[in-house]
Coordinates of C-alpha atoms in Angstrom, one line a residue:
Chain A
X1 CA 0.0 0.0 0.0
X2 CA 1.6 3.2 -1.2
X3 CA 1.3 6.5 0.8
X4 CA -1.3 8.1 -1.5
X5 CA -3.5 5.1 -1.1
X6 CA -3.1 5.1 2.6
X7 CA -4.2 8.8 2.6
X8 CA -7.3 7.8 0.7
X9 CA -8.0 5.1 3.2
X10 CA -7.6 7.6 6.1
X11 CA -9.9 10.2 4.4
X12 CA -12.6 7.7 3.7
X13 CA -12.3 6.2 7.1
X14 CA -12.6 9.4 8.9
X15 CA -15.5 10.6 6.8
X16 CA -17.3 7.3 7.5
X17 CA -16.3 7.4 11.1
X18 CA -18.1 10.8 11.5
X19 CA -21.4 9.1 10.6
X20 CA -20.7 6.1 12.9
X21 CA -19.8 8.4 15.8
X22 CA -23.0 10.5 15.4
X23 CA -25.1 7.4 15.5
X24 CA -23.2 5.8 18.3
X25 CA -23.4 8.9 20.5
X26 CA -27.2 8.7 20.6
X27 CA -27.2 5.0 21.1
X28 CA -24.8 5.2 23.9
X29 CA -26.6 8.1 25.5
X30 CA -29.9 6.2 25.6
X31 CA -28.2 3.2 27.1
X32 CA -26.3 5.2 29.7
X33 CA -29.3 7.3 30.8
X34 CA -32.3 5.1 30.3
X35 CA -30.7 1.6 30.2
X36 CA -32.4 0.8 26.9
X37 CA -30.5 -1.2 24.4
X38 CA -32.1 0.5 21.4
X39 CA -32.4 -1.8 18.3
X40 CA -34.6 0.7 16.6
X41 CA -31.9 3.3 16.3
X42 CA -31.4 2.7 12.6
X43 CA -35.1 3.2 11.9
X44 CA -34.9 6.8 13.2
X45 CA -32.0 7.2 10.8
X46 CA -34.3 6.1 8.0
X47 CA -37.1 8.3 9.2
X48 CA -34.7 11.3 9.1
X49 CA -33.7 10.5 5.6
X50 CA -37.3 10.2 4.3
X51 CA -38.2 13.5 6.0
X52 CA -35.2 15.2 4.4
X53 CA -36.1 13.6 1.0
X54 CA -39.7 14.8 1.1
X55 CA -38.9 18.3 2.3
X56 CA -36.2 18.7 -0.3
X57 CA -38.0 17.3 -3.4
X58 CA -41.8 17.7 -2.7
X59 CA -41.7 20.9 -0.6
X60 CA -38.6 22.4 -2.2
X61 CA -37.0 23.5 1.0
X62 CA -33.3 24.4 0.9
X63 CA -30.8 21.7 2.1
X64 CA -30.3 23.2 5.6
X65 CA -34.1 23.6 6.1
X66 CA -34.7 20.0 5.0
X67 CA -32.1 18.8 7.5
X68 CA -33.6 20.8 10.3
X69 CA -37.1 19.5 9.4
X70 CA -35.7 15.9 9.5
X71 CA -34.0 16.5 12.9
X72 CA -37.1 18.1 14.4
X73 CA -39.3 15.3 12.9
X74 CA -37.1 12.5 14.4
X75 CA -37.0 14.4 17.7
X76 CA -40.9 14.5 17.8
X77 CA -41.2 10.9 16.8
X78 CA -38.7 9.9 19.5
X79 CA -40.7 11.8 22.1
X80 CA -43.9 10.2 21.0
X81 CA -42.3 6.7 21.2
X82 CA -40.8 7.3 24.6
X83 CA -44.0 8.7 26.1
X84 CA -46.2 6.2 24.5
X85 CA -44.2 3.0 25.0
X86 CA -41.2 3.2 27.2
X87 CA -42.9 5.4 29.8
X88 CA -45.8 3.0 30.0
X89 CA -43.4 0.0 30.3
X90 CA -41.4 1.8 33.0
X91 CA -44.5 2.3 35.0
X92 CA -45.6 -1.3 34.6
X93 CA -42.5 -3.3 35.0
X94 CA -39.8 -3.1 37.6
X95 CA -37.5 -6.1 37.5
X96 CA -37.3 -7.4 34.0
X97 CA -37.1 -3.9 32.6
X98 CA -34.1 -4.3 30.3
X99 CA -35.1 -7.5 28.7
X100 CA -38.6 -6.1 28.0
X101 CA -37.2 -2.8 26.5
X102 CA -35.0 -4.8 24.3
X103 CA -38.0 -6.7 22.8
X104 CA -39.9 -3.4 22.7
X105 CA -37.3 -1.8 20.5
X106 CA -37.3 -4.8 18.2
X107 CA -41.0 -4.4 17.9
X108 CA -40.6 -0.7 17.1
X109 CA -38.0 -1.5 14.5
X110 CA -40.2 -4.0 12.7
X111 CA -43.2 -1.7 12.7
X112 CA -41.2 1.3 11.5
X113 CA -39.4 -0.6 8.8
X114 CA -42.6 -2.2 7.4
X115 CA -44.6 0.9 8.0
X116 CA -42.2 2.8 5.8
X117 CA -42.5 0.0 3.2
X118 CA -46.2 0.3 3.3
X119 CA -46.3 4.1 3.1
X120 CA -43.5 4.8 0.6
X121 CA -42.9 1.5 -1.0
X122 CA -39.6 -0.4 -1.3
X123 CA -38.0 2.0 -3.8
X124 CA -34.9 4.0 -3.2
X125 CA -35.6 7.7 -2.9
X126 CA -32.4 9.6 -3.3
X127 CA -31.2 13.0 -4.5
X128 CA -28.2 13.7 -6.6
X129 CA -26.6 16.2 -4.2
X130 CA -27.6 18.9 -1.7
X131 CA -24.4 20.8 -2.7
X132 CA -23.1 19.8 -6.0
X133 CA -19.5 19.7 -6.9
X134 CA -16.6 18.0 -5.3
X135 CA -13.5 18.7 -3.4
X136 CA -10.1 17.6 -4.7
X137 CA -7.7 16.4 -2.0
X138 CA -4.4 14.9 -3.4
X139 CA -5.3 12.3 -5.9
X140 CA -8.9 11.8 -4.9
X141 CA -12.2 13.5 -5.4
X142 CA -14.5 13.8 -2.4
X143 CA -18.1 14.9 -3.1
X144 CA -19.1 18.1 -1.4
X145 CA -22.0 16.4 0.3
X146 CA -19.7 14.0 2.0
X147 CA -17.5 16.8 3.3
X148 CA -20.4 18.9 4.5
X149 CA -22.1 15.8 6.1
X150 CA -18.9 15.2 8.0
X151 CA -18.7 18.8 9.0
X152 CA -22.3 18.7 10.2
X153 CA -21.5 15.5 12.2
X154 CA -18.5 17.1 13.9
X155 CA -20.5 20.3 14.6
X156 CA -23.4 18.3 16.0
X157 CA -21.1 16.3 18.2
X158 CA -19.3 19.4 19.4
X159 CA -22.7 21.2 20.2
X160 CA -24.0 18.1 21.9
X161 CA -20.9 17.8 24.0
X162 CA -21.1 21.5 25.1
X163 CA -24.8 20.9 25.8
X164 CA -24.1 17.9 28.0
X165 CA -21.3 19.5 29.9
X166 CA -22.1 23.2 30.1
X167 CA -25.9 23.5 30.5
X168 CA -28.1 22.7 33.5
X169 CA -30.3 20.3 31.5
X170 CA -27.2 18.6 30.0
X171 CA -25.7 18.1 33.5
X172 CA -29.0 16.8 34.8
X173 CA -28.9 14.1 31.9
X174 CA -25.4 13.1 33.0
X175 CA -26.5 13.0 36.6
X176 CA -29.3 10.6 35.7
X177 CA -26.9 8.4 33.9
X178 CA -24.6 8.2 36.9
X179 CA -27.3 7.7 39.6
X180 CA -31.0 7.7 39.2
X181 CA -32.0 7.8 42.8
X182 CA -29.4 10.4 43.6
X183 CA -30.5 12.7 40.8
X184 CA -34.1 12.4 42.0
X185 CA -33.1 13.4 45.4
X186 CA -31.6 16.6 44.1
X187 CA -34.8 17.4 42.4
X188 CA -34.3 16.2 38.8
X189 CA -37.6 15.3 37.1
X190 CA -36.7 11.8 35.9
X191 CA -39.5 11.4 33.4
X192 CA -38.8 14.6 31.7
X193 CA -35.1 13.8 31.4
X194 CA -35.9 10.4 30.0
X195 CA -38.2 11.8 27.3
X196 CA -35.7 14.5 26.3
X197 CA -32.8 12.0 26.1
X198 CA -34.6 9.7 23.9
X199 CA -35.8 12.5 21.7
X200 CA -32.2 13.9 21.4
X201 CA -30.8 10.4 20.5
X202 CA -33.4 10.1 17.8
X203 CA -32.7 13.6 16.5
X204 CA -29.0 12.7 16.2
X205 CA -29.9 9.6 14.2
X206 CA -32.3 11.7 12.0
X207 CA -29.5 14.2 11.5
X208 CA -27.2 11.5 10.3
X209 CA -29.8 10.1 7.9
X210 CA -30.8 13.5 6.5
X211 CA -27.3 14.9 5.9
X212 CA -26.1 11.8 4.0
X213 CA -29.2 11.6 1.9
X214 CA -27.3 12.1 -1.4
X215 CA -24.9 9.3 -0.6
X216 CA -27.3 6.7 0.8
X217 CA -30.8 7.1 -0.7
X218 CA -33.8 6.6 1.6
X219 CA -35.3 3.1 1.6
X220 CA -37.1 1.1 4.3
X221 CA -34.1 -1.1 5.3
X222 CA -31.4 1.6 5.1
X223 CA -31.2 1.7 8.8
X224 CA -29.8 -1.7 9.3
X225 CA -26.2 -1.0 8.3
X226 CA -25.8 2.1 10.5
X227 CA -27.4 0.2 13.4
X228 CA -25.0 -2.6 13.1
X229 CA -22.1 -0.2 13.0
X230 CA -23.3 1.9 15.9
X231 CA -23.6 -1.2 18.0
X232 CA -20.1 -2.2 17.0
X233 CA -18.8 1.2 18.2
X234 CA -20.8 1.1 21.5
X235 CA -19.7 -2.4 22.4
X236 CA -16.1 -1.7 21.4
X237 CA -15.7 1.4 23.6
X238 CA -18.1 0.3 26.4
X239 CA -21.8 0.8 26.6
X240 CA -22.9 4.2 28.0
X241 CA -19.6 5.8 27.5
X242 CA -20.8 8.8 25.4
X243 CA -17.4 10.6 25.0
X244 CA -15.5 7.6 23.9
X245 CA -18.0 6.5 21.3
X246 CA -16.8 9.5 19.2
X247 CA -13.3 7.8 19.1
X248 CA -14.9 4.5 18.6
X249 CA -16.8 5.8 15.5
X250 CA -13.5 6.8 13.9
X251 CA -11.8 3.5 15.0
X252 CA -14.5 1.4 13.3
X253 CA -14.6 3.6 10.3
X254 CA -10.9 3.3 9.7
X255 CA -10.9 -0.3 10.5
X256 CA -13.6 -1.0 7.9
X257 CA -12.0 1.1 5.1
X258 CA -8.6 -0.4 5.7
X259 CA -10.0 -4.0 5.6
X260 CA -12.1 -3.1 2.5
X261 CA -8.9 -1.9 0.7
X262 CA -6.8 -4.8 1.9
X263 CA -9.2 -7.8 1.4
X264 CA -11.7 -6.7 -1.1
X265 CA -15.4 -5.9 -0.9
X266 CA -17.6 -8.1 1.3
X267 CA -14.9 -9.1 3.7
X268 CA -14.7 -5.8 5.6
X269 CA -17.5 -6.8 8.1
X270 CA -15.9 -10.2 8.7
X271 CA -12.5 -8.7 9.3
X272 CA -13.6 -5.7 11.5
X273 CA -15.9 -8.0 13.5
X274 CA -13.1 -10.5 14.1
X275 CA -10.9 -7.7 15.4
X276 CA -13.6 -6.3 17.6
X277 CA -14.3 -9.8 19.0
X278 CA -10.6 -10.3 19.7
X279 CA -10.5 -6.9 21.5
X280 CA -13.5 -7.9 23.6
X281 CA -11.9 -11.1 24.6
X282 CA -9.2 -9.3 26.4
X283 CA -11.2 -6.2 27.4
X284 CA -14.7 -7.5 28.0
X285 CA -16.2 -4.1 29.1
X286 CA -14.9 -2.3 26.2
X287 CA -11.7 -0.3 25.2
X288 CA -12.5 2.8 27.3
X289 CA -14.7 1.3 30.0
X290 CA -15.7 3.6 32.7
X291 CA -15.9 2.2 36.2
X292 CA -19.4 1.5 37.3
X293 CA -21.0 1.6 33.8
X294 CA -24.4 0.0 34.1
X295 CA -24.6 -3.6 32.9
X296 CA -27.8 -5.4 32.2
X297 CA -27.5 -7.7 35.1
X298 CA -27.4 -5.0 37.7
Chain B
X1 CA -62.4 -49.4 36.6
X2 CA -59.6 -49.6 39.1
X3 CA -57.3 -51.3 36.6
X4 CA -58.0 -48.5 34.1
X5 CA -57.0 -45.9 36.8
X6 CA -53.8 -47.9 37.4
X7 CA -52.9 -47.8 33.8
X8 CA -53.5 -44.1 33.7
X9 CA -51.3 -43.5 36.7
X10 CA -48.5 -45.7 35.1
X11 CA -48.7 -43.7 31.9
X12 CA -48.7 -40.4 33.9
X13 CA -45.8 -41.4 36.0
X14 CA -43.8 -42.5 32.9
X15 CA -44.6 -39.2 31.2
X16 CA -43.6 -37.3 34.3
X17 CA -40.3 -39.1 34.2
X18 CA -39.6 -37.9 30.7
X19 CA -40.6 -34.4 31.6
X20 CA -44.1 -34.3 30.0
X21 CA -47.5 -33.7 31.3
X22 CA -50.5 -35.8 30.2
X23 CA -51.8 -32.7 28.4
X24 CA -48.6 -32.2 26.6
X25 CA -48.4 -35.8 25.5
X26 CA -52.0 -35.5 24.3
X27 CA -51.1 -32.5 22.3
X28 CA -48.3 -34.3 20.6
X29 CA -50.6 -37.2 19.7
X30 CA -53.2 -34.8 18.4
X31 CA -50.5 -33.2 16.3
X32 CA -49.3 -36.5 15.0
X33 CA -52.8 -37.5 13.7
X34 CA -53.7 -34.0 12.3
X35 CA -51.9 -34.4 8.9
X36 CA -53.5 -37.9 8.5
X37 CA -56.9 -36.4 9.1
X38 CA -56.5 -33.4 6.9
X39 CA -54.6 -35.2 4.0
X40 CA -53.4 -31.8 2.7
X41 CA -49.9 -31.2 1.6
X42 CA -50.0 -27.5 2.3
X43 CA -51.1 -28.0 5.8
X44 CA -48.6 -30.7 6.5
X45 CA -45.8 -28.5 5.2
X46 CA -47.1 -25.6 7.3
X47 CA -47.2 -27.7 10.4
X48 CA -43.7 -29.0 9.7
X49 CA -42.4 -25.5 9.4
X50 CA -44.2 -24.4 12.6
X51 CA -42.7 -27.3 14.5
X52 CA -39.3 -26.5 13.2
X53 CA -39.6 -22.8 14.3
X54 CA -41.0 -24.0 17.6
X55 CA -38.0 -26.3 18.1
X56 CA -35.7 -23.4 17.3
X57 CA -37.5 -21.1 19.7
X58 CA -37.2 -23.8 22.4
X59 CA -33.4 -23.9 22.0
X60 CA -33.5 -20.1 22.2
X61 CA -35.6 -20.2 25.3
X62 CA -33.0 -22.6 26.9
X63 CA -30.5 -19.8 27.1
X64 CA -32.8 -16.7 27.2
X65 CA -35.2 -18.1 29.8
X66 CA -32.7 -19.8 32.1
X67 CA -29.2 -18.2 32.1
X68 CA -30.8 -14.9 30.9
X69 CA -28.6 -14.4 27.9
X70 CA -30.4 -13.6 24.7
X71 CA -28.5 -15.6 22.0
X72 CA -28.9 -12.9 19.4
X73 CA -26.9 -15.0 16.9
X74 CA -29.0 -18.1 17.0
X75 CA -29.9 -18.0 13.3
X76 CA -26.1 -18.3 12.5
X77 CA -25.8 -21.5 14.5
X78 CA -29.0 -22.8 12.7
X79 CA -27.4 -21.9 9.4
X80 CA -24.1 -23.3 10.4
X81 CA -25.6 -26.7 11.1
X82 CA -27.5 -26.5 7.7
X83 CA -24.4 -25.4 5.8
X84 CA -22.1 -28.0 7.3
X85 CA -24.4 -30.8 6.4
X86 CA -25.1 -29.4 3.0
X87 CA -21.5 -28.9 2.1
X88 CA -20.6 -32.4 3.3
X89 CA -23.3 -33.8 1.2
X90 CA -22.6 -31.8 -1.9
X91 CA -18.8 -31.7 -1.9
X92 CA -18.0 -35.0 -0.3
X93 CA -21.1 -37.0 -1.0
X94 CA -21.7 -37.9 2.6
X95 CA -25.3 -39.0 3.4
X96 CA -27.4 -36.1 4.9
X97 CA -28.3 -38.3 7.9
X98 CA -24.7 -38.3 9.0
X99 CA -24.3 -34.8 7.8
X100 CA -27.1 -33.5 10.1
X101 CA -25.3 -35.0 13.1
X102 CA -22.0 -33.5 12.0
X103 CA -23.7 -30.2 11.5
X104 CA -25.1 -30.3 15.1
X105 CA -21.6 -31.1 16.3
X106 CA -20.1 -28.2 14.4
X107 CA -22.7 -25.8 15.8
X108 CA -22.0 -27.3 19.2
X109 CA -18.3 -26.6 18.9
X110 CA -18.9 -23.0 17.8
X111 CA -21.4 -22.7 20.7
X112 CA -18.8 -23.9 23.1
X113 CA -16.2 -21.4 21.8
X114 CA -18.9 -18.6 22.0
X115 CA -19.8 -19.8 25.5
X116 CA -16.1 -19.2 26.5
X117 CA -16.1 -15.8 24.8
X118 CA -19.1 -14.6 26.6
X119 CA -18.2 -16.0 29.9
X120 CA -16.9 -12.7 31.3
X121 CA -19.7 -10.7 29.7
X122 CA -23.0 -9.9 31.3
X123 CA -26.4 -9.4 29.8
X124 CA -26.5 -7.2 26.7
X125 CA -22.7 -7.5 26.2
X126 CA -23.0 -11.3 25.9
X127 CA -26.0 -10.9 23.5
X128 CA -24.0 -8.5 21.4
X129 CA -21.0 -10.9 21.4
X130 CA -23.1 -13.8 20.0
X131 CA -24.6 -11.4 17.5
X132 CA -21.2 -10.2 16.3
X133 CA -20.1 -13.8 15.9
X134 CA -23.2 -14.5 13.9
X135 CA -22.7 -11.4 11.7
X136 CA -19.1 -12.4 11.0
X137 CA -20.2 -15.9 10.2
X138 CA -22.8 -14.6 7.8
X139 CA -20.3 -12.3 6.1
X140 CA -17.9 -15.2 5.7
X141 CA -20.7 -17.5 4.3
X142 CA -21.6 -14.9 1.8
X143 CA -18.1 -14.2 0.6
X144 CA -16.6 -17.7 0.5
X145 CA -18.3 -18.4 -2.7
X146 CA -16.1 -21.5 -3.6
X147 CA -17.4 -23.3 -0.7
X148 CA -20.9 -22.0 -0.1
X149 CA -22.0 -20.7 -3.5
X150 CA -22.5 -17.4 -1.8
X151 CA -25.8 -15.6 -2.2
X152 CA -26.8 -17.5 -5.4
X153 CA -27.7 -20.4 -3.0
X154 CA -26.5 -23.9 -2.4
X155 CA -28.8 -26.6 -3.6
X156 CA -28.9 -29.4 -1.3
X157 CA -29.9 -33.1 -1.6
X158 CA -33.2 -34.0 -0.1
X159 CA -33.1 -36.1 3.1
X160 CA -35.9 -38.5 2.0
X161 CA -36.5 -39.3 -1.6
X162 CA -40.2 -38.4 -1.8
X163 CA -42.4 -35.5 -2.9
X164 CA -44.7 -35.9 0.1
X165 CA -44.3 -33.7 3.1
X166 CA -45.6 -36.4 5.5
X167 CA -42.3 -38.2 6.2
X168 CA -40.6 -34.8 6.9
X169 CA -43.4 -33.9 9.2
X170 CA -43.0 -37.0 11.3
X171 CA -39.2 -36.6 11.3
X172 CA -39.4 -33.0 12.6
X173 CA -42.2 -34.1 15.1
X174 CA -39.9 -36.8 16.5
X175 CA -37.0 -34.3 16.6
X176 CA -39.2 -31.7 18.4
X177 CA -40.5 -34.3 20.9
X178 CA -36.9 -35.4 21.4
X179 CA -35.6 -31.8 21.9
X180 CA -38.5 -31.1 24.2
X181 CA -37.8 -34.1 26.4
X182 CA -34.0 -33.3 26.6
X183 CA -34.6 -29.7 27.5
X184 CA -37.4 -30.5 30.0
X185 CA -35.2 -33.2 31.7
X186 CA -32.2 -30.8 31.9
X187 CA -34.2 -27.9 33.2
X188 CA -36.1 -30.0 35.7
X189 CA -33.0 -31.4 37.2
X190 CA -30.6 -29.7 39.6
X191 CA -28.9 -28.3 36.5
X192 CA -32.0 -26.3 35.6
X193 CA -32.1 -24.8 39.1
X194 CA -28.4 -23.9 38.7
X195 CA -29.3 -22.2 35.4
X196 CA -32.1 -20.2 37.0
X197 CA -29.8 -19.2 39.8
X198 CA -27.2 -17.9 37.4
X199 CA -29.8 -16.1 35.4
X200 CA -31.1 -14.3 38.4
X201 CA -27.9 -13.3 40.1
X202 CA -24.6 -14.7 39.0
X203 CA -22.7 -13.5 42.0
X204 CA -25.2 -15.1 44.5
X205 CA -25.1 -18.2 42.5
X206 CA -21.3 -18.4 42.6
X207 CA -21.4 -17.7 46.3
X208 CA -23.6 -20.7 46.9
X209 CA -21.1 -22.9 45.1
X210 CA -22.4 -23.1 41.5
X211 CA -19.7 -23.4 39.0
X212 CA -20.9 -20.7 36.7
X213 CA -18.3 -21.4 34.0
X214 CA -19.3 -25.0 33.6
X215 CA -23.1 -24.4 33.5
X216 CA -22.9 -21.4 31.2
X217 CA -20.7 -23.2 28.7
X218 CA -22.9 -26.3 29.0
X219 CA -26.0 -24.3 28.4
X220 CA -24.6 -22.5 25.3
X221 CA -23.2 -25.7 23.8
X222 CA -26.4 -27.6 24.1
X223 CA -28.6 -24.8 22.8
X224 CA -26.4 -24.2 19.8
X225 CA -26.1 -28.0 19.1
X226 CA -29.9 -28.3 19.0
X227 CA -30.1 -25.2 16.7
X228 CA -27.6 -26.8 14.4
X229 CA -29.5 -30.0 14.4
X230 CA -32.7 -28.2 13.3
X231 CA -30.6 -26.3 10.8
X232 CA -29.5 -29.7 9.2
X233 CA -33.2 -30.7 8.9
X234 CA -34.1 -27.4 7.4
X235 CA -31.3 -27.6 4.8
X236 CA -32.3 -31.0 3.5
X237 CA -36.1 -30.2 3.7
X238 CA -36.2 -26.9 1.8
X239 CA -33.5 -28.0 -0.7
X240 CA -31.7 -24.7 -1.1
X241 CA -29.6 -22.6 1.3
X242 CA -28.7 -19.0 1.0
X243 CA -26.6 -16.9 3.5
X244 CA -30.0 -15.2 4.4
X245 CA -30.7 -18.2 6.7
X246 CA -28.2 -16.7 9.1
X247 CA -29.9 -13.2 8.9
X248 CA -30.8 -11.6 12.2
X249 CA -34.4 -11.5 11.3
X250 CA -34.6 -15.3 11.7
X251 CA -33.3 -14.9 15.1
X252 CA -35.9 -12.3 15.8
X253 CA -38.5 -14.7 14.6
X254 CA -37.4 -17.3 17.1
X255 CA -37.1 -14.7 19.8
X256 CA -40.6 -13.4 19.2
X257 CA -42.0 -16.9 19.2
X258 CA -40.2 -17.6 22.5
X259 CA -41.3 -14.4 24.2
X260 CA -44.9 -14.6 23.1
X261 CA -44.9 -18.2 24.3
X262 CA -43.5 -17.3 27.6
X263 CA -39.9 -17.2 28.5
X264 CA -38.4 -19.9 30.7
X265 CA -41.3 -22.4 30.0
X266 CA -39.9 -24.4 27.0
X267 CA -43.4 -25.6 26.1
X268 CA -44.8 -22.1 25.5
X269 CA -42.6 -21.8 22.5
X270 CA -44.2 -24.8 20.7
X271 CA -47.7 -23.6 21.3
X272 CA -46.9 -20.0 20.2
X273 CA -45.1 -21.4 17.1
X274 CA -48.1 -23.5 16.1
X275 CA -50.2 -20.3 16.4
X276 CA -48.0 -17.6 15.1
X277 CA -46.4 -19.3 12.1
X278 CA -49.7 -20.4 10.4
X279 CA -51.2 -17.1 11.3
X280 CA -48.4 -15.3 9.5
X281 CA -48.8 -17.6 6.6
X282 CA -52.5 -16.9 6.2
X283 CA -52.0 -13.1 6.5
X284 CA -49.5 -13.2 3.6
X285 CA -52.0 -11.3 1.5
X286 CA -51.8 -8.3 3.8
X287 CA -48.1 -7.7 2.8
X288 CA -46.3 -5.3 5.1
X289 CA -49.3 -4.8 7.3
X290 CA -48.7 -8.3 8.6
X291 CA -45.3 -7.5 9.9
X292 CA -46.5 -4.3 11.3
X293 CA -49.1 -6.3 13.3
X294 CA -46.3 -8.8 14.3
X295 CA -44.3 -5.9 15.7
X296 CA -47.4 -4.6 17.5
X297 CA -48.0 -8.0 18.9
X298 CA -44.5 -8.1 20.3
X299 CA -44.8 -4.7 21.9
X300 CA -48.2 -5.4 23.4
X301 CA -47.0 -8.7 24.9
X302 CA -44.0 -7.0 26.4
X303 CA -46.0 -4.1 27.7
X304 CA -49.1 -5.9 29.2
X305 CA -48.3 -9.5 29.6
X306 CA -44.5 -10.3 29.7
X307 CA -45.3 -13.8 31.0
X308 CA -46.6 -14.8 27.7
X309 CA -48.9 -17.6 26.7
X310 CA -47.5 -20.1 29.2
X311 CA -48.0 -17.5 31.9
X312 CA -51.5 -17.0 30.8
X313 CA -52.1 -20.8 30.9
X314 CA -50.6 -21.1 34.3
X315 CA -52.7 -18.2 35.7
X316 CA -55.8 -19.8 34.2
X317 CA -54.9 -23.2 35.7
X318 CA -54.2 -21.8 39.1
X319 CA -57.6 -19.9 39.0
X320 CA -59.4 -23.0 38.1
X321 CA -57.8 -25.2 40.7
X322 CA -58.3 -22.5 43.4
X323 CA -62.0 -22.5 42.6
X324 CA -62.2 -26.2 42.9
X325 CA -63.6 -26.5 39.5
X326 CA -60.9 -28.7 38.4
X327 CA -61.2 -31.8 40.6
X328 CA -58.9 -33.8 38.5
X329 CA -55.8 -33.3 40.6
X330 CA -57.7 -34.3 43.7
X331 CA -59.1 -37.3 41.9
X332 CA -55.7 -38.3 40.7
X333 CA -54.4 -38.3 44.3
X334 CA -57.3 -40.4 45.5
X335 CA -56.9 -43.0 42.8
X336 CA -53.3 -43.2 43.5
X337 CA -54.0 -43.9 47.2
X338 CA -56.3 -46.7 46.3
X339 CA -53.8 -48.1 43.9
X340 CA -51.1 -48.4 46.5
X341 CA -53.4 -49.8 49.1
X342 CA -54.5 -52.4 46.7
X343 CA -51.1 -53.5 45.8
X344 CA -50.2 -53.9 49.4
X345 CA -53.2 -56.2 49.9

């Protein structure tokens, strides 16, 4: 592998990693705060992509406005799902909560996937580009959309990080993820925080789906790939560790591009999974495991 | 009259020894005669497929309901059993009957290794580990075209040289009953109690002297071996294998059947498979709406009745016996008393 090829790999890997990080942050946040292993995360990504598609092509909104519509829509859907299902479940079950939520998210995923198929058909709905043109770096051309998508991902992650660390509400979310009872004692409204967290996580997924619309067209099953990848990231760095999932996103992105280049198409999943499994054998709670991260058996 | 009672007790005691209740045995007998009465290939095939899914869901239940690990990669073990057997038959010309056993052994070996991998992991981490192994296996199956024919599909020889579905139905019925008896016997013995203890609280289980390593690995190995066995049957029944067999959606199907049937009951899985699989088949005309309803069913069960069908049956049974409407248990005890006093005379 010569240097220019290596540069290509690194660029592609980092651009991909941005998307994975964006997805993984939301997944990790929901697990850390609410203890829900969300297997419907990819469906919110799909929902965001569809919303962006319709607002861009049918309602002729600008790129930025379409993305904002998608984010807002995914947020609202997330809030509805949380209030309607997870809130009800939390009130009803105490002990087997995690197992039940796990099944619940699977049910949501099946419903959303097939609901999308019912409403919009199994066709691919894509656009050529939000921002046409491409950027020339070294020997390779990168589509503007890819670069802008990456920048949006980075910007979103930075804003999200500031929100979690610098605002009262963000600190309340982190407090709940550390200790539910303790945070209730200091007067945090748990129900409200849970709803907000789930909504935000869905909004992040929707953002990822919307900003990459020209690269991956909207279709009912488009969420599966990003869902797998965000799970790889979360397990690799340790569940519920929001900060580290950003690095994890880039690690998985690079790993994948590298094995794609080295071993050919199709093998990248097998190779990167083998490496992740090997890492987990030696560090079962993840690469950057925090002490006291909730596990399902607690 | 008394002799009849005695025979009944003998049968009941024998059934109890192999882990079956009289009702369960009756159900299996009814199942066995149904295709003969219906004389319909479509129904026979549907029942065979339902039984197969039920057996798969039982082996899922054996880990999920007892040691509390959702084996999210079960479909891959299922597919591994099928592929091993099919490849042996196609490439080496080995009889499918031997191939199925070898497939089960291969799945057991992988299950054993995964058991070791997941030992130190808890709950969702263990589930994800099995899932990752399954995804890796599926990727390998798809891409190793020389061996598996990839996504174009590997056509496999049939197990029995016949166009009728009936022999297959009886084969899967025997397999299902066998698997049921094995799982019931294991879970009813002290091993099952150890599993439940590990599932509820591993630390407390370890403190009371249970060797967690041994039991967890044993559980994974047995469950995966059974999945592989059913996979072998599937491969030689359907006649074509694609890597899609290993897809997570098949795991989700087994999982849904298991949870709707009631986790940790084993028998609930068969009942719910016999209801759900034909129901899904008949709703085929509804296209996507059918799967939306499927998802909604899953959500409703989890929200309002997590105990599932078996929990429902048990509640019903308790309600009836509390009301004294169901005197059979009392009757049985009386007859038993008479029987023993007679023999002593």
